[in-house]
Amino acid sequence: MNLKSVRSKKTLLITAFNHRLDCLFAVVGQDSEFTETSETKGRVTVIRDTKTGTLVGVNFFAPAQILGSDALHDGQVQLGAADVAKLNAALAAAGFSDRLEADTKPRFVIGFVKELKKHPNSDHLKIAQVDDGEDKLRQIVVGSPNVAEGQKVVVALPGAFMPSGKIIWPGELRGVSSYGMLCAPRELALPNAPQKPGLLILPEDAEVGAPFEPAKLDLHY
């Protein structure tokens, strides 16, 4: 499983379990096969940025011995502070000084498209300024044909682990910075989602900045 994410000054911890490999992947920064190095001690592998030495992630093999089998299932695994403490104990026992920080921040939130303008270098892309409940608007480049100002949408923030296994991180699309993604139903793997482009438009009474919880919303698509 190749996990990618954004390096951030804020706490970032994305954990995912692969049953076939019997491995828990703990990602804290953006990785690249060209700029990373790894070190293995026992059943723990630490991955660092080659140039800076910054921790990128940790692979825990046979993680049920650390967390118990009830905490694990294929795909993204949400861990609380107590579970992260167990991972840190395993790191220490293996002889590593690196430590992970618990991260419970929701990565899929409700946003409001406040402004929208054409992308200067594309006929189909647009630049959205999105209110996601933070102090500043978030700039996101979007290519969905149904995007419009005044919509409430699902925002995948940097660090969001998509159902496809992809992790969202800041980047550029045709020379314009983008700090997240606006999501279609199919990208969220929602039941009976149409397999075509188009954002999931949320009800007008959806709360901006709140975590996206499908069961609590009246969704139509």
PDB file of C-alpha atoms in Angstrom:
ATOM      1  CA  MET A   1       0.000   0.000   0.000  1.00  0.00           C
ATOM      2  CA  ASN A   2       1.509   3.316  -1.052  1.00  0.00           C
ATOM      3  CA  LEU A   3       0.224   6.115   1.141  1.00  0.00           C
ATOM      4  CA  LYS A   4       0.865   9.763   0.392  1.00  0.00           C
ATOM      5  CA  SER A   5       0.014  12.768   2.475  1.00  0.00           C
ATOM      6  CA  VAL A   6       0.904  16.376   3.102  1.00  0.00           C
ATOM      7  CA  ARG A   7       3.628  17.443   5.458  1.00  0.00           C
ATOM      8  CA  SER A   8       2.053  19.954   7.808  1.00  0.00           C
ATOM      9  CA  LYS A   9       3.013  22.009  10.822  1.00  0.00           C
ATOM     10  CA  LYS A  10      -0.178  20.774  12.445  1.00  0.00           C
ATOM     11  CA  THR A  11      -0.512  17.287  13.889  1.00  0.00           C
ATOM     12  CA  LEU A  12      -1.129  14.743  11.162  1.00  0.00           C
ATOM     13  CA  LEU A  13      -1.541  11.021  11.693  1.00  0.00           C
ATOM     14  CA  ILE A  14      -3.246   8.771   9.170  1.00  0.00           C
ATOM     15  CA  THR A  15      -3.365   5.079  10.011  1.00  0.00           C
ATOM     16  CA  ALA A  16      -4.469   2.260   7.722  1.00  0.00           C
ATOM     17  CA  PHE A  17      -4.333  -1.509   8.064  1.00  0.00           C
ATOM     18  CA  ASN A  18      -3.539  -4.009   5.320  1.00  0.00           C
ATOM     19  CA  HIS A  19      -4.667  -7.477   6.371  1.00  0.00           C
ATOM     20  CA  ARG A  20      -2.769  -9.242   3.571  1.00  0.00           C
ATOM     21  CA  LEU A  21       0.532  -7.694   4.659  1.00  0.00           C
ATOM     22  CA  ASP A  22      -0.466  -7.743   8.347  1.00  0.00           C
ATOM     23  CA  CYS A  23       0.803  -4.182   8.586  1.00  0.00           C
ATOM     24  CA  LEU A  24      -0.466  -0.946  10.086  1.00  0.00           C
ATOM     25  CA  PHE A  25       0.753   2.060   8.117  1.00  0.00           C
ATOM     26  CA  ALA A  26       1.058   5.256  10.170  1.00  0.00           C
ATOM     27  CA  VAL A  27       1.608   8.266   7.915  1.00  0.00           C
ATOM     28  CA  VAL A  28       2.657  11.674   9.246  1.00  0.00           C
ATOM     29  CA  GLY A  29       4.166  13.343   6.167  1.00  0.00           C
ATOM     30  CA  GLN A  30       4.416  13.258   2.399  1.00  0.00           C
ATOM     31  CA  ASP A  31       6.497  10.389   1.085  1.00  0.00           C
ATOM     32  CA  SER A  32       8.397   9.920  -2.134  1.00  0.00           C
ATOM     33  CA  GLU A  33      10.297   6.880  -3.343  1.00  0.00           C
ATOM     34  CA  PHE A  34      13.086   9.206  -4.452  1.00  0.00           C
ATOM     35  CA  THR A  35      13.603  11.114  -1.185  1.00  0.00           C
ATOM     36  CA  GLU A  36      12.964   8.670   1.633  1.00  0.00           C
ATOM     37  CA  THR A  37      14.965   6.166   3.620  1.00  0.00           C
ATOM     38  CA  SER A  38      13.806   3.411   5.928  1.00  0.00           C
ATOM     39  CA  GLU A  39      15.182   1.627   8.987  1.00  0.00           C
ATOM     40  CA  THR A  40      13.787  -1.586  10.421  1.00  0.00           C
ATOM     41  CA  LYS A  41      14.148  -2.878  13.940  1.00  0.00           C
ATOM     42  CA  GLY A  42      12.184  -5.992  14.801  1.00  0.00           C
ATOM     43  CA  ARG A  43       8.628  -5.539  13.557  1.00  0.00           C
ATOM     44  CA  VAL A  44       8.812  -1.744  13.221  1.00  0.00           C
ATOM     45  CA  THR A  45      10.009   0.177  10.160  1.00  0.00           C
ATOM     46  CA  VAL A  46      10.561   3.934  10.395  1.00  0.00           C
ATOM     47  CA  ILE A  47      10.533   6.002   7.185  1.00  0.00           C
ATOM     48  CA  ARG A  48      12.221   9.412   7.034  1.00  0.00           C
ATOM     49  CA  ASP A  49      12.858  12.107   4.462  1.00  0.00           C
ATOM     50  CA  THR A  50      16.389  11.566   3.205  1.00  0.00           C
ATOM     51  CA  LYS A  51      17.257  15.255   2.960  1.00  0.00           C
ATOM     52  CA  THR A  52      15.785  16.552   6.208  1.00  0.00           C
ATOM     53  CA  GLY A  53      15.554  13.476   8.401  1.00  0.00           C
ATOM     54  CA  THR A  54      11.908  14.345   9.055  1.00  0.00           C
ATOM     55  CA  LEU A  55       9.667  11.450  10.025  1.00  0.00           C
ATOM     56  CA  VAL A  56       7.375  10.439   7.157  1.00  0.00           C
ATOM     57  CA  GLY A  57       5.733   7.347   8.572  1.00  0.00           C
ATOM     58  CA  VAL A  58       6.008   4.131  10.538  1.00  0.00           C
ATOM     59  CA  ASN A  59       5.034   0.596   9.509  1.00  0.00           C
ATOM     60  CA  PHE A  60       3.974  -1.698  12.344  1.00  0.00           C
ATOM     61  CA  PHE A  61       3.957  -5.395  11.401  1.00  0.00           C
ATOM     62  CA  ALA A  62       1.711  -7.806  13.340  1.00  0.00           C
ATOM     63  CA  PRO A  63      -0.073  -4.785  14.864  1.00  0.00           C
ATOM     64  CA  ALA A  64      -2.699  -6.933  16.603  1.00  0.00           C
ATOM     65  CA  GLN A  65       0.008  -7.763  19.124  1.00  0.00           C
ATOM     66  CA  ILE A  66       0.141  -4.038  19.945  1.00  0.00           C
ATOM     67  CA  LEU A  67      -3.458  -2.885  19.589  1.00  0.00           C
ATOM     68  CA  GLY A  68      -5.519  -6.075  19.737  1.00  0.00           C
ATOM     69  CA  SER A  69      -7.410  -7.486  16.774  1.00  0.00           C
ATOM     70  CA  ASP A  70     -10.654  -5.641  17.568  1.00  0.00           C
ATOM     71  CA  ALA A  71      -9.023  -2.303  16.688  1.00  0.00           C
ATOM     72  CA  LEU A  72      -8.032  -3.416  13.181  1.00  0.00           C
ATOM     73  CA  HIS A  73      -9.864  -3.715   9.866  1.00  0.00           C
ATOM     74  CA  ASP A  74      -8.748  -3.266   6.281  1.00  0.00           C
ATOM     75  CA  GLY A  75      -8.513   0.367   5.245  1.00  0.00           C
ATOM     76  CA  GLN A  76      -8.293   3.475   7.367  1.00  0.00           C
ATOM     77  CA  VAL A  77      -8.258   2.909  11.114  1.00  0.00           C
ATOM     78  CA  GLN A  78      -9.186   5.681  13.541  1.00  0.00           C
ATOM     79  CA  LEU A  79      -7.003   5.550  16.642  1.00  0.00           C
ATOM     80  CA  GLY A  80      -7.451   7.439  19.882  1.00  0.00           C
ATOM     81  CA  ALA A  81      -4.793   8.700  22.263  1.00  0.00           C
ATOM     82  CA  ALA A  82      -4.621   5.386  24.171  1.00  0.00           C
ATOM     83  CA  ASP A  83      -3.947   3.428  20.973  1.00  0.00           C
ATOM     84  CA  VAL A  84      -1.301   5.911  19.826  1.00  0.00           C
ATOM     85  CA  ALA A  85       0.378   5.556  23.217  1.00  0.00           C
ATOM     86  CA  LYS A  86       0.617   1.790  22.552  1.00  0.00           C
ATOM     87  CA  LEU A  87       2.235   2.466  19.171  1.00  0.00           C
ATOM     88  CA  ASN A  88       4.719   4.814  20.818  1.00  0.00           C
ATOM     89  CA  ALA A  89       5.535   2.127  23.378  1.00  0.00           C
ATOM     90  CA  ALA A  90       6.258  -0.252  20.483  1.00  0.00           C
ATOM     91  CA  LEU A  91       8.495   2.366  18.869  1.00  0.00           C
ATOM     92  CA  ALA A  92      10.418   2.805  22.103  1.00  0.00           C
ATOM     93  CA  ALA A  93      10.703  -0.955  22.656  1.00  0.00           C
ATOM     94  CA  ALA A  94      12.174  -1.310  19.159  1.00  0.00           C
ATOM     95  CA  GLY A  95      14.791   1.309  19.984  1.00  0.00           C
ATOM     96  CA  PHE A  96      13.415   4.293  18.056  1.00  0.00           C
ATOM     97  CA  SER A  97      13.207   7.786  19.570  1.00  0.00           C
ATOM     98  CA  ASP A  98      10.441   8.937  17.184  1.00  0.00           C
ATOM     99  CA  ARG A  99       6.962   9.427  18.634  1.00  0.00           C
ATOM    100  CA  LEU A 100       3.530   9.783  17.050  1.00  0.00           C
ATOM    101  CA  GLU A 101       0.866  12.277  18.100  1.00  0.00           C
ATOM    102  CA  ALA A 102      -2.816  11.428  18.189  1.00  0.00           C
ATOM    103  CA  ASP A 103      -4.853  13.215  15.517  1.00  0.00           C
ATOM    104  CA  THR A 104      -8.622  13.265  15.841  1.00  0.00           C
ATOM    105  CA  LYS A 105      -9.310  16.228  13.556  1.00  0.00           C
ATOM    106  CA  PRO A 106     -12.050  15.408  10.998  1.00  0.00           C
ATOM    107  CA  ARG A 107     -10.692  15.440   7.454  1.00  0.00           C
ATOM    108  CA  PHE A 108     -14.037  15.408   5.657  1.00  0.00           C
ATOM    109  CA  VAL A 109     -16.031  18.520   6.528  1.00  0.00           C
ATOM    110  CA  ILE A 110     -18.925  20.561   5.204  1.00  0.00           C
ATOM    111  CA  GLY A 111     -17.865  23.586   3.195  1.00  0.00           C
ATOM    112  CA  PHE A 112     -19.532  26.536   1.487  1.00  0.00           C
ATOM    113  CA  VAL A 113     -18.409  27.688  -1.964  1.00  0.00           C
ATOM    114  CA  LYS A 114     -18.171  31.413  -1.388  1.00  0.00           C
ATOM    115  CA  GLU A 115     -16.366  32.485  -4.550  1.00  0.00           C
ATOM    116  CA  LEU A 116     -15.683  30.854  -7.907  1.00  0.00           C
ATOM    117  CA  LYS A 117     -13.629  32.018 -10.862  1.00  0.00           C
ATOM    118  CA  LYS A 118     -12.200  30.579 -14.044  1.00  0.00           C
ATOM    119  CA  HIS A 119      -8.785  28.945 -13.995  1.00  0.00           C
ATOM    120  CA  PRO A 120      -6.376  31.053 -16.082  1.00  0.00           C
ATOM    121  CA  ASN A 121      -4.742  27.995 -17.666  1.00  0.00           C
ATOM    122  CA  SER A 122      -7.685  25.662 -18.188  1.00  0.00           C
ATOM    123  CA  ASP A 123     -11.026  25.653 -19.966  1.00  0.00           C
ATOM    124  CA  HIS A 124     -12.721  23.262 -17.518  1.00  0.00           C
ATOM    125  CA  LEU A 125     -11.047  23.935 -14.146  1.00  0.00           C
ATOM    126  CA  LYS A 126     -12.255  26.589 -11.716  1.00  0.00           C
ATOM    127  CA  ILE A 127     -10.755  28.148  -8.599  1.00  0.00           C
ATOM    128  CA  ALA A 128     -13.028  28.004  -5.574  1.00  0.00           C
ATOM    129  CA  GLN A 129     -12.692  29.943  -2.331  1.00  0.00           C
ATOM    130  CA  VAL A 130     -14.318  27.707   0.248  1.00  0.00           C
ATOM    131  CA  ASP A 131     -15.464  28.447   3.790  1.00  0.00           C
ATOM    132  CA  ASP A 132     -14.769  25.284   5.793  1.00  0.00           C
ATOM    133  CA  GLY A 133     -15.306  26.794   9.225  1.00  0.00           C
ATOM    134  CA  GLU A 134     -11.717  27.970   9.675  1.00  0.00           C
ATOM    135  CA  ASP A 135     -10.576  31.571  10.016  1.00  0.00           C
ATOM    136  CA  LYS A 136      -9.544  31.893   6.363  1.00  0.00           C
ATOM    137  CA  LEU A 137     -11.097  30.737   3.128  1.00  0.00           C
ATOM    138  CA  ARG A 138      -9.549  27.619   1.586  1.00  0.00           C
ATOM    139  CA  GLN A 139      -8.528  27.746  -2.083  1.00  0.00           C
ATOM    140  CA  ILE A 140      -9.371  24.584  -4.000  1.00  0.00           C
ATOM    141  CA  VAL A 141      -9.083  23.960  -7.731  1.00  0.00           C
ATOM    142  CA  VAL A 142     -12.102  21.996  -8.914  1.00  0.00           C
ATOM    143  CA  GLY A 143     -13.095  20.453 -12.228  1.00  0.00           C
ATOM    144  CA  SER A 144     -16.613  19.237 -11.443  1.00  0.00           C
ATOM    145  CA  PRO A 145     -19.126  20.457 -14.035  1.00  0.00           C
ATOM    146  CA  ASN A 146     -21.845  21.254 -11.454  1.00  0.00           C
ATOM    147  CA  VAL A 147     -19.830  23.432  -9.068  1.00  0.00           C
ATOM    148  CA  ALA A 148     -21.368  26.860  -8.381  1.00  0.00           C
ATOM    149  CA  GLU A 149     -21.192  29.652  -5.855  1.00  0.00           C
ATOM    150  CA  GLY A 150     -23.496  29.286  -2.883  1.00  0.00           C
ATOM    151  CA  GLN A 151     -23.311  25.506  -2.679  1.00  0.00           C
ATOM    152  CA  LYS A 152     -22.624  23.466   0.418  1.00  0.00           C
ATOM    153  CA  VAL A 153     -20.279  20.628  -0.426  1.00  0.00           C
ATOM    154  CA  VAL A 154     -18.010  17.989   1.088  1.00  0.00           C
ATOM    155  CA  VAL A 155     -14.417  19.156   1.510  1.00  0.00           C
ATOM    156  CA  ALA A 156     -11.601  16.627   1.803  1.00  0.00           C
ATOM    157  CA  LEU A 157      -8.929  18.450   3.784  1.00  0.00           C
ATOM    158  CA  PRO A 158      -5.195  17.722   3.521  1.00  0.00           C
ATOM    159  CA  GLY A 159      -4.673  14.405   5.252  1.00  0.00           C
ATOM    160  CA  ALA A 160      -8.037  12.980   4.163  1.00  0.00           C
ATOM    161  CA  PHE A 161      -7.831   9.269   3.374  1.00  0.00           C
ATOM    162  CA  MET A 162     -10.077   8.590   0.390  1.00  0.00           C
ATOM    163  CA  PRO A 163     -11.914   5.259  -0.033  1.00  0.00           C
ATOM    164  CA  SER A 164      -9.661   4.623  -3.044  1.00  0.00           C
ATOM    165  CA  GLY A 165      -6.603   4.634  -0.742  1.00  0.00           C
ATOM    166  CA  LYS A 166      -5.396   8.024  -1.945  1.00  0.00           C
ATOM    167  CA  ILE A 167      -4.502  10.665   0.627  1.00  0.00           C
ATOM    168  CA  ILE A 168      -5.200  14.299  -0.193  1.00  0.00           C
ATOM    169  CA  TRP A 169      -2.380  16.805   0.119  1.00  0.00           C
ATOM    170  CA  PRO A 170      -1.787  20.376  -1.079  1.00  0.00           C
ATOM    171  CA  GLY A 171      -0.538  20.724  -4.614  1.00  0.00           C
ATOM    172  CA  GLU A 172      -0.912  22.645  -7.837  1.00  0.00           C
ATOM    173  CA  LEU A 173      -3.215  22.137 -10.780  1.00  0.00           C
ATOM    174  CA  ARG A 174      -1.957  23.873 -13.899  1.00  0.00           C
ATOM    175  CA  GLY A 175       0.048  26.364 -11.870  1.00  0.00           C
ATOM    176  CA  VAL A 176      -2.605  27.237  -9.265  1.00  0.00           C
ATOM    177  CA  SER A 177      -2.267  26.132  -5.645  1.00  0.00           C
ATOM    178  CA  SER A 178      -4.993  23.901  -4.242  1.00  0.00           C
ATOM    179  CA  TYR A 179      -5.437  22.948  -0.592  1.00  0.00           C
ATOM    180  CA  GLY A 180      -7.908  20.084  -0.577  1.00  0.00           C
ATOM    181  CA  MET A 181     -10.601  18.569  -2.766  1.00  0.00           C
ATOM    182  CA  LEU A 182     -14.331  18.988  -3.280  1.00  0.00           C
ATOM    183  CA  CYS A 183     -15.908  15.542  -3.427  1.00  0.00           C
ATOM    184  CA  ALA A 184     -18.300  13.675  -5.682  1.00  0.00           C
ATOM    185  CA  PRO A 185     -20.549  10.908  -4.297  1.00  0.00           C
ATOM    186  CA  ARG A 186     -18.546   8.222  -6.103  1.00  0.00           C
ATOM    187  CA  GLU A 187     -15.274   9.542  -4.643  1.00  0.00           C
ATOM    188  CA  LEU A 188     -16.786   9.144  -1.181  1.00  0.00           C
ATOM    189  CA  ALA A 189     -17.978   5.621  -2.054  1.00  0.00           C
ATOM    190  CA  LEU A 190     -21.526   6.476  -0.999  1.00  0.00           C
ATOM    191  CA  PRO A 191     -24.206   3.809  -1.556  1.00  0.00           C
ATOM    192  CA  ASN A 192     -25.781   3.954  -5.032  1.00  0.00           C
ATOM    193  CA  ALA A 193     -23.544   6.866  -6.004  1.00  0.00           C
ATOM    194  CA  PRO A 194     -23.779   7.768  -9.714  1.00  0.00           C
ATOM    195  CA  GLN A 195     -20.591   6.831 -11.539  1.00  0.00           C
ATOM    196  CA  LYS A 196     -20.134  10.162 -13.247  1.00  0.00           C
ATOM    197  CA  PRO A 197     -18.485  13.527 -12.494  1.00  0.00           C
ATOM    198  CA  GLY A 198     -20.344  15.956 -10.281  1.00  0.00           C
ATOM    199  CA  LEU A 199     -20.053  17.217  -6.722  1.00  0.00           C
ATOM    200  CA  LEU A 200     -22.263  16.033  -3.910  1.00  0.00           C
ATOM    201  CA  ILE A 201     -24.445  19.058  -3.145  1.00  0.00           C
ATOM    202  CA  LEU A 202     -25.527  19.134   0.485  1.00  0.00           C
ATOM    203  CA  PRO A 203     -28.773  20.471   1.986  1.00  0.00           C
ATOM    204  CA  GLU A 204     -28.922  24.183   2.750  1.00  0.00           C
ATOM    205  CA  ASP A 205     -29.213  23.519   6.477  1.00  0.00           C
ATOM    206  CA  ALA A 206     -25.913  21.573   6.605  1.00  0.00           C
ATOM    207  CA  GLU A 207     -23.560  23.196   9.137  1.00  0.00           C
ATOM    208  CA  VAL A 208     -20.405  24.681   7.631  1.00  0.00           C
ATOM    209  CA  GLY A 209     -17.292  23.311   9.296  1.00  0.00           C
ATOM    210  CA  ALA A 210     -19.054  20.286  10.800  1.00  0.00           C
ATOM    211  CA  PRO A 211     -17.712  16.797  10.066  1.00  0.00           C
ATOM    212  CA  PHE A 212     -19.339  15.148   7.062  1.00  0.00           C
ATOM    213  CA  GLU A 213     -21.524  12.366   8.460  1.00  0.00           C
ATOM    214  CA  PRO A 214     -23.768  10.961   5.710  1.00  0.00           C
ATOM    215  CA  ALA A 215     -26.205   9.316   8.131  1.00  0.00           C
ATOM    216  CA  LYS A 216     -27.077  12.720   9.623  1.00  0.00           C
ATOM    217  CA  LEU A 217     -27.868  14.408   6.295  1.00  0.00           C
ATOM    218  CA  ASP A 218     -30.699  14.083   3.797  1.00  0.00           C
ATOM    219  CA  LEU A 219     -28.625  13.289   0.715  1.00  0.00           C
ATOM    220  CA  HIS A 220     -29.882  13.291  -2.857  1.00  0.00           C
ATOM    221  CA  TYR A 221     -27.830  12.578  -5.995  1.00  0.00           C
TER     222      TYR A 221
END
